[in-house]
XYZ file of N, CA and C in Angstrom:
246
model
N 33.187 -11.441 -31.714
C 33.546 -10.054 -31.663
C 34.737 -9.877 -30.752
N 35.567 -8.976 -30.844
C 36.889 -8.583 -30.319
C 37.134 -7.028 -30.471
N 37.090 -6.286 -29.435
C 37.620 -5.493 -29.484
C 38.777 -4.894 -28.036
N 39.827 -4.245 -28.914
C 41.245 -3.893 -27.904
C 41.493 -2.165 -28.103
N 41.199 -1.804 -27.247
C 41.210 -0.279 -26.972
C 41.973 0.061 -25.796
N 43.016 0.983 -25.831
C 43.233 2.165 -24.763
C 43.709 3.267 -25.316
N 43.273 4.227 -24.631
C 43.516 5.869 -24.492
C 42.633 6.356 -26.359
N 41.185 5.473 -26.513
C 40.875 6.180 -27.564
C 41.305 4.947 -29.083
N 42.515 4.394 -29.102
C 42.916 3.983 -29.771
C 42.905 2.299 -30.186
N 42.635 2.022 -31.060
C 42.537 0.499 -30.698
C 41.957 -0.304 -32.117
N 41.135 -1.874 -32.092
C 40.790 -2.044 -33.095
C 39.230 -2.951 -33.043
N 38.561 -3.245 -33.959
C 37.665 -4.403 -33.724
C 38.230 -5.110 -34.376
N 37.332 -6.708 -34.341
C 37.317 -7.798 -35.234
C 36.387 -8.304 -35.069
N 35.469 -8.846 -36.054
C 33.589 -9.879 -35.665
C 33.360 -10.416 -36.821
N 33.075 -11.699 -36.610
C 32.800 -12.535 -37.776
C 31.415 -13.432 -37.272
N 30.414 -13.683 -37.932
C 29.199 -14.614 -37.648
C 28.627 -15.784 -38.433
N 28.764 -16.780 -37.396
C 28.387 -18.067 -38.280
C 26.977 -18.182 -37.702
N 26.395 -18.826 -38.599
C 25.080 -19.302 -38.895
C 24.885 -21.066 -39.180
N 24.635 -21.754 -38.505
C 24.819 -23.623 -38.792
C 25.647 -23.772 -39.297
N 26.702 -23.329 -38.970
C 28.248 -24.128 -38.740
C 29.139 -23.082 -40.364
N 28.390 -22.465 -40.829
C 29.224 -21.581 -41.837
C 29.011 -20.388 -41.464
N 30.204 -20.186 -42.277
C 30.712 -18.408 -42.357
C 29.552 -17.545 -42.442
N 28.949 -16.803 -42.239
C 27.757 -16.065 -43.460
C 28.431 -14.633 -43.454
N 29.079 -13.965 -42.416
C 29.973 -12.646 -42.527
C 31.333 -12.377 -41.769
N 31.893 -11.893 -42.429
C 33.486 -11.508 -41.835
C 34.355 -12.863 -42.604
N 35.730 -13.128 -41.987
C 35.974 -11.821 -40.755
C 35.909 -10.292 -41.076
N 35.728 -9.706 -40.179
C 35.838 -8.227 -40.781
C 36.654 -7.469 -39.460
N 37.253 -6.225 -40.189
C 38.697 -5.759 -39.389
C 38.430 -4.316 -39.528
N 38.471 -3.567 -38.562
C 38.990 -2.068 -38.586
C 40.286 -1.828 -37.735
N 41.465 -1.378 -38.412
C 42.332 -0.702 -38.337
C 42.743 -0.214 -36.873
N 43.911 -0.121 -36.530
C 44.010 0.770 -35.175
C 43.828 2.092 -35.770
N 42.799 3.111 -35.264
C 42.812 4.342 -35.588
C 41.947 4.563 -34.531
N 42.406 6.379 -34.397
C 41.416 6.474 -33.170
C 39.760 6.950 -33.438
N 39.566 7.254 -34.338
C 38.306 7.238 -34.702
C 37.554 6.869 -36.113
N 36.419 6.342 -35.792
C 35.466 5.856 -36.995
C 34.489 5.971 -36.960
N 33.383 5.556 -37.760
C 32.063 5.440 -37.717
C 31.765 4.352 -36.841
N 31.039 4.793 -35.991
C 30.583 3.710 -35.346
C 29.487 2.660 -36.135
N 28.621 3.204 -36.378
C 27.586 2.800 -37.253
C 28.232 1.648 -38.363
N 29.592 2.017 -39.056
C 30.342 1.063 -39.954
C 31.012 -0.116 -39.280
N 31.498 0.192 -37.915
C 32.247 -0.699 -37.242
C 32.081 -2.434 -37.761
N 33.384 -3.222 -37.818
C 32.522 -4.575 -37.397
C 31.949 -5.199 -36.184
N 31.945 -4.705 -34.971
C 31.346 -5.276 -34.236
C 29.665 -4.667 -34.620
N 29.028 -3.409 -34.871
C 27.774 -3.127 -35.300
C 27.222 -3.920 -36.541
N 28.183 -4.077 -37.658
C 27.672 -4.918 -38.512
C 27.473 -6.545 -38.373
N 28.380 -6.989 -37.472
C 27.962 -8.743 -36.901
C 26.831 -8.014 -35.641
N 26.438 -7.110 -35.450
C 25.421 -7.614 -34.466
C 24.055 -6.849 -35.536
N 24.227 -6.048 -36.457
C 22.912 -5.860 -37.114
C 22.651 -7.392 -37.898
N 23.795 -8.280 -38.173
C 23.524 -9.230 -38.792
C 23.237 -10.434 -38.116
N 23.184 -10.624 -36.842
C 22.381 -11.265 -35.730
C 21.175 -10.528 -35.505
N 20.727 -9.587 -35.837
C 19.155 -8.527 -35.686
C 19.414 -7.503 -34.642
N 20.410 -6.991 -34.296
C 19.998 -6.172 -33.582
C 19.910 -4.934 -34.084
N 18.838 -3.960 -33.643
C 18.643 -2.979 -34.106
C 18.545 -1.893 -32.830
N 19.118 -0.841 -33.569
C 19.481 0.476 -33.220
C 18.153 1.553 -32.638
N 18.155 2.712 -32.240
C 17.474 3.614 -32.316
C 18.169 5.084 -32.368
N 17.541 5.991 -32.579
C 18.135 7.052 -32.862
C 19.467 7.371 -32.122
N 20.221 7.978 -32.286
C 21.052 8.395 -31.238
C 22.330 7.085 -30.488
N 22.186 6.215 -30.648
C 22.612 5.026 -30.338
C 23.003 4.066 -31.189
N 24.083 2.984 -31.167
C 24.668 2.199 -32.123
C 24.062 0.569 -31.544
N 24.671 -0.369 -32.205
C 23.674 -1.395 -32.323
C 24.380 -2.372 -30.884
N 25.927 -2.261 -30.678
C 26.736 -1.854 -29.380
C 25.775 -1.221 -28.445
N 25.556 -0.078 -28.171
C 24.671 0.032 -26.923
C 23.345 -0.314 -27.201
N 22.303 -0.574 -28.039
C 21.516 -1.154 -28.223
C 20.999 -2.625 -27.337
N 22.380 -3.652 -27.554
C 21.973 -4.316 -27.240
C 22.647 -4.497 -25.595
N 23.209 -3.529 -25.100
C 23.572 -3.183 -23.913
C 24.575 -3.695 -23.747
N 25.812 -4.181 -24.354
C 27.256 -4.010 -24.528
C 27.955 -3.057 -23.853
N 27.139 -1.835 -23.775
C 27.984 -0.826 -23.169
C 28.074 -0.667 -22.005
N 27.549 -1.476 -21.014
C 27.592 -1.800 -19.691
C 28.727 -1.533 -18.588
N 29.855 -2.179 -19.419
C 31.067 -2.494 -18.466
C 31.736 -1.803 -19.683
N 33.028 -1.776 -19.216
C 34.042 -1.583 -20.417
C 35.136 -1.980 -20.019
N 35.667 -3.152 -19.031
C 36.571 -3.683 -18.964
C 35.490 -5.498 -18.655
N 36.716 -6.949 -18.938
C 36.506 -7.678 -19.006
C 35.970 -8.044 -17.085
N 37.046 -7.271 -16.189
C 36.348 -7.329 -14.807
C 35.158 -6.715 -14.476
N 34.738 -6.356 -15.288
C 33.246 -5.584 -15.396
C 32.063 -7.126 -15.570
N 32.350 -7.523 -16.816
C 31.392 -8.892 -16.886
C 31.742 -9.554 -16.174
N 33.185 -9.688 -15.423
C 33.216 -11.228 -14.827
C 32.355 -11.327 -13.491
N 32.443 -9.539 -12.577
C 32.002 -9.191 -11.733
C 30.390 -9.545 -11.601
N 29.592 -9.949 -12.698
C 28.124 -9.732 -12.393
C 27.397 -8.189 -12.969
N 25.985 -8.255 -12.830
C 25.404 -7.341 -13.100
C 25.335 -5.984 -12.246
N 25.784 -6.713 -10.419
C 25.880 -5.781 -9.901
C 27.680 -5.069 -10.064
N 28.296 -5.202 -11.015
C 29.254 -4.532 -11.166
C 29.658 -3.573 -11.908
N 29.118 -2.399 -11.877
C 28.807 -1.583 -12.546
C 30.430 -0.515 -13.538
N 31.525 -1.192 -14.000
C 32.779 -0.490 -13.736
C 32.508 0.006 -15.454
């Protein structure tokens, strides 16, 4: 999964292998500033690893992705809350 965003604008990319083959993607959304989240490819490579959603929420915060939102966010640890 890949995604490049600022000010709103930006793109994904997510592709998932399964024992050494392809089984989905690559798959691409567009720079635009808005979409379905629910359609995204990063939600569809992670419903296609199992993760599942609940009301109100995408499969991205589901599986708690939405944590950080910069890369110094993960590098920082759990206690880095940015």
């Amino acid at each position: 999964m890949e995604a490049e965003y600022f000010g709103g604008t930006g793109a994904q990319r997510a592709a998932v292998w399964a024992e050494g083959e392809l089984v989905l993607g690559p798959l691409d959304a567009p720079t635009r500033k808005w979409f379905s989240r629910s359609v995204s490819p990063i939600s569809g490579a992670l419903r296609r690893l199992g993760a599942r959603r609940s009301l109100g929420e995408d499969e991205f915060d589901a599986v708690g992705l939405d944590r950080h939102r910069n890369n110094d966010g993960w590098i920082g640890g759990p206690e880095s809350e940015t």
